[in-house]
mmCIF file of C-alpha atoms and ligand atoms in Angstrom:
data_model
loop_
_atom_site.group_PDB
_atom_site.id
_atom_site.type_symbol
_atom_site.label_atom_id
_atom_site.label_comp_id
_atom_site.label_asym_id
_atom_site.label_seq_id
_atom_site.Cartn_x
_atom_site.Cartn_y
_atom_site.Cartn_z
ATOM 1 C CA MET A 834 -15.492 16.106 -31.938
ATOM 2 C CA SER A 835 -18.651 13.411 -31.767
ATOM 3 C CA ASP A 836 -21.339 13.944 -32.603
ATOM 4 C CA PHE A 837 -23.031 13.445 -36.155
ATOM 5 C CA ALA A 838 -25.144 15.886 -38.332
ATOM 6 C CA CYS A 839 -27.653 14.201 -40.245
ATOM 7 C CA LYS A 840 -25.889 14.698 -44.179
ATOM 8 C CA GLU A 841 -29.699 15.359 -45.002
ATOM 9 C CA CYS A 842 -30.898 17.998 -42.520
ATOM 10 C CA HIS A 843 -28.137 18.898 -41.071
ATOM 11 C CA LEU A 844 -29.279 18.227 -37.593
ATOM 12 C CA ILE A 845 -26.826 18.221 -34.652
ATOM 13 C CA LEU A 846 -27.292 14.460 -33.474
ATOM 14 C CA ASP A 847 -25.139 12.922 -29.841
ATOM 15 C CA GLU A 848 -25.960 8.980 -31.872
ATOM 16 C CA LYS A 849 -26.464 7.535 -35.043
ATOM 17 C CA SER A 850 -29.507 8.032 -36.762
ATOM 18 C CA CYS A 851 -31.464 11.082 -37.129
ATOM 19 C CA PRO A 852 -35.195 10.621 -35.689
ATOM 20 C CA ARG A 853 -36.810 12.873 -38.329
ATOM 21 C CA CYS A 854 -35.285 11.152 -41.208
ATOM 22 C CA PRO A 855 -34.105 7.409 -40.589
ATOM 23 C CA ASP A 856 -33.348 7.063 -43.912
ATOM 24 C CA SER A 857 -30.581 9.372 -44.239
ATOM 25 C CA GLU A 858 -26.983 8.830 -43.639
ATOM 26 C CA VAL A 859 -25.053 10.790 -40.575
ATOM 27 C CA SER A 860 -21.510 12.369 -40.920
ATOM 28 C CA ARG A 861 -18.735 13.335 -38.571
ATOM 29 C CA GLU A 862 -17.025 15.105 -41.495
ATOM 30 C CA TRP A 863 -19.771 19.071 -40.215
ATOM 31 C CA GLN A 864 -18.349 22.016 -39.448
ATOM 32 C CA GLY A 865 -19.369 25.124 -37.955
ATOM 33 C CA PHE A 866 -22.879 24.653 -36.836
ATOM 34 C CA VAL A 867 -25.521 27.806 -35.356
ATOM 35 C CA GLU A 868 -28.566 27.369 -33.134
ATOM 36 C CA VAL A 869 -31.305 27.763 -34.078
ATOM 37 C CA LEU A 870 -33.870 28.970 -31.278
ATOM 38 C CA ASP A 871 -36.510 30.404 -33.926
ATOM 39 C CA PRO A 872 -36.234 29.908 -37.262
ATOM 40 C CA GLU A 873 -38.968 31.960 -38.430
ATOM 41 C CA LYS A 874 -36.935 35.209 -37.642
ATOM 42 C CA SER A 875 -33.637 33.440 -39.353
ATOM 43 C CA ASP A 876 -32.784 34.483 -42.413
ATOM 44 C CA LEU A 877 -29.865 31.641 -41.775
ATOM 45 C CA ALA A 878 -32.916 29.246 -40.993
ATOM 46 C CA LYS A 879 -34.534 29.915 -44.085
ATOM 47 C CA GLU A 880 -32.274 29.183 -46.127
ATOM 48 C CA MET A 881 -30.599 26.211 -45.483
ATOM 49 C CA GLY A 882 -34.686 25.363 -44.874
ATOM 50 C CA ILE A 883 -34.574 24.762 -41.294
ATOM 51 C CA ARG A 884 -37.910 24.568 -39.663
ATOM 52 C CA THR A 885 -36.937 23.057 -35.439
ATOM 53 C CA PRO A 886 -35.155 24.480 -32.947
ATOM 54 C CA GLY A 887 -32.141 23.492 -32.873
ATOM 55 C CA ARG A 888 -27.925 23.082 -33.226
ATOM 56 C CA TYR A 889 -27.663 22.505 -37.434
ATOM 57 C CA ALA A 890 -24.386 21.567 -38.885
ATOM 58 C CA LEU A 891 -23.132 24.622 -41.689
ATOM 59 C CA ARG A 892 -20.828 21.757 -43.915
ATOM 60 C CA VAL A 893 -21.781 18.010 -43.829
ATOM 61 C CA ARG A 894 -19.483 15.895 -46.328
HETATM 62 ZN ZN1 ZN B 1403 -31.649 14.140 -40.635
#
C-alpha cells in the first residue's frame, strides 16, 4: 500500500502532504478505509467529523 493518510483529517493521499491540513503529519500506517460520497447522510462521516466527500482511513497510526 503506497498511499498515505492524513493524521489530522484521515483523508487518503497520493502524496506526502494533505491539501486541507498543510501542517499535519501523514502516515503510511493506516488501516481500512471508507468512501464517503455524501457526508450529510453518513452516520460514520458524522462520527469521524467528515464534511467533504472522499476516501478516508478508518485508523491512522
Ligand atoms: Zn488532512
